[in-house]
Amino acid sequence: MAYEPKDYILSIIIPVFNRENSIAILLERLLKLVPEDIEFVLVNDGSTDSTLDAIKQIVENSKKISQVKIVNHQKNLGVSAARNTGLEQATGYYLGFIDSDDLVTSNYFEVLRPLLLKYEYDIISFNFTYQDKVIKSSNDGSQLEGVFTASHWHLVSRVYKRELFKDKKFEVLRRYEDVILLPYIFINAKKIKHINEVLYHYIQTKQSITQQIKISDIDDLYFALNKALYYIENYANSTESRLFTIYLFKIMMLIRKYIRKINGYYAYNIEYYDMAKRIIGITEKYNNSLGLNIKKLKYAKIDSYISKLKYWLTLKKKGSL
């Protein structure tokens, strides 16, 4: 299948692994909507079903072969590696990301394209739906503090100037790869635009991260925290440090939530207490005025004791003990 390079305003990167049915639905919809100055980079990440055949058939039938680049991994390397391959192959001025299970609205390109053609914004974000709820990617689309406060680090709910990813890659073999990477993309953006309109539908499946919480997820979130702390201590200016204190606190609250889901109560360990202490120090230094509820970190041991007591009392009441 020949690929004809040209100047594209936007490259859409779509990683795919064993999604022969959902990618068919998504791709048929996209190819009906897409203008000529937008390309798709589909990365088949070592699928063992008929995903690759389904992609080729749909593309050939669409008569838009020149706008679709298909890259094939011989074995499954994971979504981060697939997205990194997409970054290497994309040629558009802007980048967008779509997951193979999800859907975009019928006006996705119609709304975005006029803004992209202005070449004015580094990042354009929009609302999305999740579990039948509309979620805003930012509390204030033009301000970084609004983005960090909302803490919705969903890669697919924005389009980005490609040069922002010039020296950036997704962490391979880690989940929450967008949570780990996106804050550093945003702090390098000079102008951000938020569209208060739903353009993306996140489809929750049994494979979704929120449906398959693992102990290793907490390790990946600690990785994100340590990376942010290293950045604050070695590179960040005072404004960036202030923003990253919000990020640190939000990630700690997510870890707290996952610990309870996995154990039934807040079963904190030494790593959590040490991380809480570091984040309290950073917050008091750079962001004490923001009013983050760091009491949950300051009194983590009391939090854990009360939570464990309630948990055991509940089990006793149910007769599980």
Short mmCIF file of C-alpha atoms in Angstrom, two decimals:
data_model
loop_
_atom_site.label_atom_id
_atom_site.label_comp_id
_atom_site.label_asym_id
_atom_site.label_seq_id
_atom_site.Cartn_x
_atom_site.Cartn_y
_atom_site.Cartn_z
CA MET A 1 0.00 0.00 0.00
CA ALA A 2 1.71 3.16 -1.20
CA TYR A 3 2.01 6.20 1.03
CA GLU A 4 2.34 9.61 -0.60
CA PRO A 5 3.96 12.22 1.68
CA LYS A 6 2.48 15.71 1.65
CA ASP A 7 1.93 18.62 4.00
CA TYR A 8 -0.63 17.64 6.60
CA ILE A 9 -2.12 19.97 9.17
CA LEU A 10 -2.81 17.08 11.55
CA SER A 11 -1.60 13.53 12.09
CA ILE A 12 -3.87 11.22 14.07
CA ILE A 13 -1.97 8.40 15.80
CA ILE A 14 -3.98 5.23 16.51
CA PRO A 15 -2.32 2.27 18.28
CA VAL A 16 -4.15 -1.02 17.70
CA PHE A 17 -3.84 -4.46 19.27
CA ASN A 18 -6.37 -7.23 18.64
CA ARG A 19 -9.27 -4.89 17.93
CA GLU A 20 -10.57 -6.19 14.60
CA ASN A 21 -14.18 -5.17 15.37
CA SER A 22 -13.77 -1.83 17.16
CA ILE A 23 -11.08 -0.53 14.79
CA ALA A 24 -13.35 -1.30 11.84
CA ILE A 25 -16.14 0.82 13.34
CA LEU A 26 -13.79 3.67 14.27
CA LEU A 27 -11.84 3.74 11.02
CA GLU A 28 -14.87 3.65 8.76
CA ARG A 29 -16.29 6.62 10.65
CA LEU A 30 -13.04 8.57 10.53
CA LEU A 31 -12.40 8.05 6.83
CA LYS A 32 -15.86 9.33 5.98
CA LEU A 33 -15.22 12.52 7.94
CA VAL A 34 -11.57 13.31 7.26
CA PRO A 35 -10.49 16.32 5.14
CA GLU A 36 -7.62 15.87 2.66
CA ASP A 37 -5.02 17.68 4.77
CA ILE A 38 -5.20 15.22 7.66
CA GLU A 39 -3.38 11.88 7.87
CA PHE A 40 -3.76 8.78 9.99
CA VAL A 41 -0.87 6.78 11.39
CA LEU A 42 -2.14 3.36 12.44
CA VAL A 43 0.30 1.26 14.42
CA ASN A 44 -0.68 -2.41 14.47
CA ASP A 45 1.05 -3.52 17.65
CA GLY A 46 1.60 -7.20 16.88
CA SER A 47 -2.09 -8.18 16.65
CA THR A 48 -2.74 -11.91 16.47
CA ASP A 49 -6.31 -11.64 15.16
CA SER A 50 -7.54 -10.10 11.88
CA THR A 51 -6.94 -6.49 12.92
CA LEU A 52 -4.36 -5.79 10.20
CA ASP A 53 -6.53 -7.30 7.45
CA ALA A 54 -9.53 -5.30 8.67
CA ILE A 55 -7.52 -2.07 8.57
CA LYS A 56 -6.20 -2.71 5.05
CA GLN A 57 -9.62 -3.61 3.67
CA ILE A 58 -11.33 -0.53 5.10
CA VAL A 59 -8.57 1.79 3.90
CA GLU A 60 -8.56 0.35 0.38
CA ASN A 61 -12.35 0.59 0.11
CA SER A 62 -12.29 4.20 1.29
CA LYS A 63 -10.13 5.39 -1.62
CA LYS A 64 -8.10 7.46 0.87
CA ILE A 65 -5.00 5.29 0.81
CA SER A 66 -2.71 8.29 0.46
CA GLN A 67 -3.89 9.64 3.81
CA VAL A 68 -3.25 6.50 5.81
CA LYS A 69 0.10 5.16 6.92
CA ILE A 70 0.07 1.65 8.40
CA VAL A 71 3.00 0.56 10.55
CA ASN A 72 3.23 -3.04 11.70
CA HIS A 73 5.01 -4.25 14.85
CA GLN A 74 5.94 -7.91 14.49
CA LYS A 75 5.20 -8.49 18.18
CA ASN A 76 3.15 -6.71 20.82
CA LEU A 77 5.27 -3.99 22.45
CA GLY A 78 2.56 -2.11 24.34
CA VAL A 79 0.62 1.09 23.75
CA SER A 80 3.51 3.38 24.73
CA ALA A 81 5.86 1.80 22.20
CA ALA A 82 3.11 1.95 19.57
CA ARG A 83 2.56 5.64 20.22
CA ASN A 84 6.29 6.28 20.07
CA THR A 85 6.35 4.60 16.66
CA GLY A 86 3.46 6.84 15.66
CA LEU A 87 5.44 9.91 16.76
CA GLU A 88 8.33 8.83 14.56
CA GLN A 89 6.10 8.35 11.51
CA ALA A 90 3.77 11.35 11.84
CA THR A 91 4.37 14.34 9.54
CA GLY A 92 1.54 16.71 10.47
CA TYR A 93 2.02 20.13 12.03
CA TYR A 94 -0.25 18.98 14.85
CA LEU A 95 -0.73 15.60 16.50
CA GLY A 96 -3.91 13.95 17.71
CA PHE A 97 -4.39 10.60 19.41
CA ILE A 98 -7.35 8.24 19.24
CA ASP A 99 -7.64 4.87 20.97
CA SER A 100 -9.00 2.01 18.89
CA ASP A 101 -11.86 1.27 21.33
CA ASP A 102 -13.18 4.83 21.34
CA LEU A 103 -15.18 7.12 19.06
CA VAL A 104 -15.06 10.75 18.03
CA THR A 105 -18.04 12.94 17.30
CA SER A 106 -19.21 13.57 13.75
CA ASN A 107 -17.99 17.19 13.98
CA TYR A 108 -14.54 16.32 15.40
CA PHE A 109 -12.62 17.56 12.35
CA GLU A 110 -15.14 20.27 11.51
CA VAL A 111 -14.58 21.95 14.89
CA LEU A 112 -10.83 21.43 15.17
CA ARG A 113 -9.63 22.15 11.64
CA PRO A 114 -10.38 25.94 11.52
CA LEU A 115 -8.44 26.39 14.75
CA LEU A 116 -5.55 24.27 13.52
CA LEU A 117 -5.29 26.30 10.31
CA LYS A 118 -4.62 29.42 12.36
CA TYR A 119 -1.32 27.86 13.54
CA GLU A 120 -1.89 29.94 16.66
CA TYR A 121 -2.19 27.42 19.48
CA ASP A 122 0.28 24.92 20.90
CA ILE A 123 -2.46 22.75 22.44
CA ILE A 124 -6.19 22.64 21.78
CA SER A 125 -8.26 20.69 24.29
CA PHE A 126 -11.90 19.69 24.30
CA ASN A 127 -14.43 17.89 26.47
CA PHE A 128 -15.05 14.14 26.37
CA THR A 129 -17.54 11.67 27.75
CA TYR A 130 -16.70 8.94 30.21
CA GLN A 131 -19.29 6.63 31.79
CA ASP A 132 -22.04 8.84 30.33
CA LYS A 133 -20.59 11.92 32.03
CA VAL A 134 -19.17 14.98 30.29
CA ILE A 135 -15.67 15.75 31.56
CA LYS A 136 -13.77 18.97 30.95
CA SER A 137 -10.08 18.59 30.20
CA SER A 138 -9.39 21.85 32.00
CA ASN A 139 -11.00 24.12 34.57
CA ASP A 140 -9.70 27.05 32.54
CA GLY A 141 -8.39 26.15 29.11
CA SER A 142 -6.18 29.20 28.71
CA GLN A 143 -4.40 28.79 32.05
CA LEU A 144 -1.98 26.04 33.05
CA GLU A 145 -3.22 26.11 36.62
CA GLY A 146 -6.67 25.13 35.35
CA VAL A 147 -5.18 22.14 33.54
CA PHE A 148 -3.16 20.97 36.54
CA THR A 149 -6.08 21.49 38.91
CA ALA A 150 -8.48 19.50 36.74
CA SER A 151 -5.80 16.77 36.57
CA HIS A 152 -7.40 15.03 33.59
CA TRP A 153 -4.26 13.82 31.88
CA HIS A 154 -6.09 12.12 29.01
CA LEU A 155 -3.94 12.19 25.92
CA VAL A 156 -6.91 11.77 23.57
CA SER A 157 -8.78 14.90 24.68
CA ARG A 158 -6.36 17.31 23.01
CA VAL A 159 -4.38 17.98 19.87
CA TYR A 160 -0.78 19.16 20.16
CA LYS A 161 1.78 20.99 18.10
CA ARG A 162 4.11 18.21 16.96
CA GLU A 163 7.26 20.06 17.99
CA LEU A 164 6.21 19.74 21.64
CA PHE A 165 7.04 16.02 21.31
CA LYS A 166 10.39 16.67 19.60
CA ASP A 167 12.44 15.33 22.52
CA LYS A 168 9.65 13.54 24.39
CA LYS A 169 8.66 9.88 24.41
CA PHE A 170 6.10 7.78 26.22
CA GLU A 171 7.49 5.55 28.97
CA VAL A 172 7.51 1.99 27.62
CA LEU A 173 6.11 -0.87 29.73
CA ARG A 174 4.32 1.46 32.10
CA ARG A 175 0.63 2.18 32.40
CA TYR A 176 -0.50 5.78 32.98
CA GLU A 177 1.93 6.81 30.27
CA ASP A 178 -0.12 9.94 29.53
CA VAL A 179 -0.16 10.91 33.23
CA ILE A 180 3.63 10.54 33.29
CA LEU A 181 4.30 12.56 30.12
CA LEU A 182 1.62 15.21 29.58
CA PRO A 183 2.54 17.69 32.36
CA TYR A 184 5.91 18.24 30.66
CA ILE A 185 4.20 18.77 27.30
CA PHE A 186 1.93 21.41 28.84
CA ILE A 187 4.60 23.42 30.64
CA ASN A 188 6.38 23.87 27.29
CA ALA A 189 3.22 25.13 25.60
CA LYS A 190 2.98 28.90 25.12
CA LYS A 191 -0.66 29.20 24.10
CA ILE A 192 -3.51 26.85 24.99
CA LYS A 193 -7.08 26.83 23.77
CA HIS A 194 -9.99 24.92 25.29
CA ILE A 195 -13.17 24.14 23.35
CA ASN A 196 -16.11 23.73 25.69
CA GLU A 197 -17.64 21.05 23.51
CA VAL A 198 -17.63 17.25 23.54
CA LEU A 199 -15.58 15.87 20.64
CA TYR A 200 -14.52 12.48 22.02
CA HIS A 201 -16.26 9.46 23.54
CA TYR A 202 -14.15 7.30 25.83
CA ILE A 203 -15.56 3.78 25.72
CA GLN A 204 -14.91 1.86 28.92
CA THR A 205 -14.07 -1.82 28.44
CA LYS A 206 -12.90 -4.67 30.66
CA GLN A 207 -9.37 -3.83 29.50
CA SER A 208 -9.61 -0.19 30.66
CA ILE A 209 -7.10 0.77 33.36
CA THR A 210 -9.82 1.86 35.77
CA GLN A 211 -11.38 -1.59 35.49
CA GLN A 212 -8.12 -3.48 36.04
CA ILE A 213 -6.30 -1.79 38.90
CA LYS A 214 -3.05 -3.58 39.71
CA ILE A 215 -0.41 -3.17 42.40
CA SER A 216 2.00 -2.32 39.59
CA ASP A 217 -0.20 0.69 38.76
CA ILE A 218 0.76 2.19 42.11
CA ASP A 219 4.43 1.61 41.24
CA ASP A 220 3.91 3.46 37.95
CA LEU A 221 2.30 6.37 39.79
CA TYR A 222 5.24 6.48 42.22
CA PHE A 223 7.45 6.63 39.14
CA ALA A 224 5.48 9.69 37.98
CA LEU A 225 5.92 11.31 41.41
CA ASN A 226 9.66 10.69 41.53
CA LYS A 227 10.07 12.06 38.03
CA ALA A 228 8.18 15.22 38.99
CA LEU A 229 10.17 15.67 42.20
CA TYR A 230 13.42 15.30 40.27
CA TYR A 231 12.22 17.92 37.78
CA ILE A 232 11.28 20.35 40.55
CA GLU A 233 14.60 19.89 42.33
CA ASN A 234 16.77 20.23 39.21
CA TYR A 235 15.01 22.16 36.44
CA ALA A 236 11.75 23.86 37.38
CA ASN A 237 11.33 27.57 37.96
CA SER A 238 9.06 28.80 40.76
CA THR A 239 5.94 28.90 38.55
CA GLU A 240 6.51 25.36 37.31
CA SER A 241 7.21 24.16 40.84
CA ARG A 242 3.92 25.66 41.98
CA LEU A 243 2.06 23.82 39.22
CA PHE A 244 3.80 20.54 39.93
CA THR A 245 2.82 20.65 43.61
CA ILE A 246 -0.78 20.37 42.39
CA TYR A 247 0.25 17.43 40.21
CA LEU A 248 2.04 15.72 43.11
CA PHE A 249 -0.93 16.08 45.43
CA LYS A 250 -3.43 14.81 42.85
CA ILE A 251 -1.31 11.73 42.10
CA MET A 252 -0.95 10.97 45.81
CA MET A 253 -4.73 11.12 46.20
CA LEU A 254 -5.05 8.68 43.28
CA ILE A 255 -2.54 6.31 44.91
CA ARG A 256 -4.51 6.63 48.16
CA LYS A 257 -7.72 5.69 46.31
CA TYR A 258 -6.10 2.67 44.64
CA ILE A 259 -4.55 1.43 47.89
CA ARG A 260 -8.01 1.35 49.43
CA LYS A 261 -9.52 -0.40 46.39
CA ILE A 262 -6.85 -3.10 46.48
CA ASN A 263 -6.68 -3.63 50.26
CA GLY A 264 -10.08 -2.53 51.50
CA TYR A 265 -8.57 0.25 53.63
CA TYR A 266 -5.70 2.76 53.49
CA ALA A 267 -2.87 0.27 53.97
CA TYR A 268 0.02 2.70 53.60
CA ASN A 269 3.64 1.55 53.60
CA ILE A 270 6.96 3.25 54.30
CA GLU A 271 7.23 4.43 50.67
CA TYR A 272 3.90 6.23 50.95
CA TYR A 273 4.82 7.94 54.22
CA ASP A 274 8.22 9.02 52.87
CA MET A 275 6.61 10.36 49.67
CA ALA A 276 3.97 12.22 51.68
CA LYS A 277 6.69 13.89 53.75
CA ARG A 278 8.58 15.03 50.63
CA ILE A 279 5.43 16.39 49.00
CA ILE A 280 4.38 18.26 52.15
CA GLY A 281 7.78 19.97 52.16
CA ILE A 282 7.57 20.92 48.47
CA THR A 283 3.99 22.18 48.86
CA GLU A 284 4.78 24.33 51.88
CA LYS A 285 7.72 25.83 50.02
CA TYR A 286 6.07 26.62 46.68
CA ASN A 287 2.32 26.44 46.98
CA ASN A 288 1.15 26.97 50.54
CA SER A 289 -1.37 29.60 49.40
CA LEU A 290 -3.28 27.29 47.08
CA GLY A 291 -5.15 25.59 49.90
CA LEU A 292 -4.44 21.99 48.95
CA ASN A 293 -5.87 19.69 51.58
CA ILE A 294 -2.51 18.26 52.63
CA LYS A 295 -3.98 17.20 55.99
CA LYS A 296 -4.63 13.84 54.33
CA LEU A 297 -0.86 13.58 53.84
CA LYS A 298 0.18 15.13 57.15
CA TYR A 299 -1.97 12.73 59.15
CA ALA A 300 -1.59 9.67 56.92
CA LYS A 301 -0.86 7.33 59.85
CA ILE A 302 -4.04 8.38 61.64
CA ASP A 303 -5.90 8.10 58.35
CA SER A 304 -4.63 4.54 57.93
CA TYR A 305 -5.45 3.53 61.52
CA ILE A 306 -9.03 4.82 61.36
CA SER A 307 -9.59 3.32 57.93
CA LYS A 308 -8.29 -0.08 59.04
CA LEU A 309 -10.45 0.02 62.18
CA LYS A 310 -13.57 0.79 60.13
CA TYR A 311 -12.68 -1.97 57.70
CA TRP A 312 -12.33 -4.62 60.39
CA LEU A 313 -15.49 -3.47 62.17
CA THR A 314 -17.39 -3.79 58.91
CA LEU A 315 -16.06 -7.30 58.37
CA LYS A 316 -16.98 -8.24 61.94
CA LYS A 317 -20.49 -6.90 61.48
CA LYS A 318 -20.89 -8.95 58.32
CA GLY A 319 -19.59 -12.01 60.11
CA SER A 320 -16.59 -12.34 57.84
CA LEU A 321 -14.20 -12.65 60.79
#
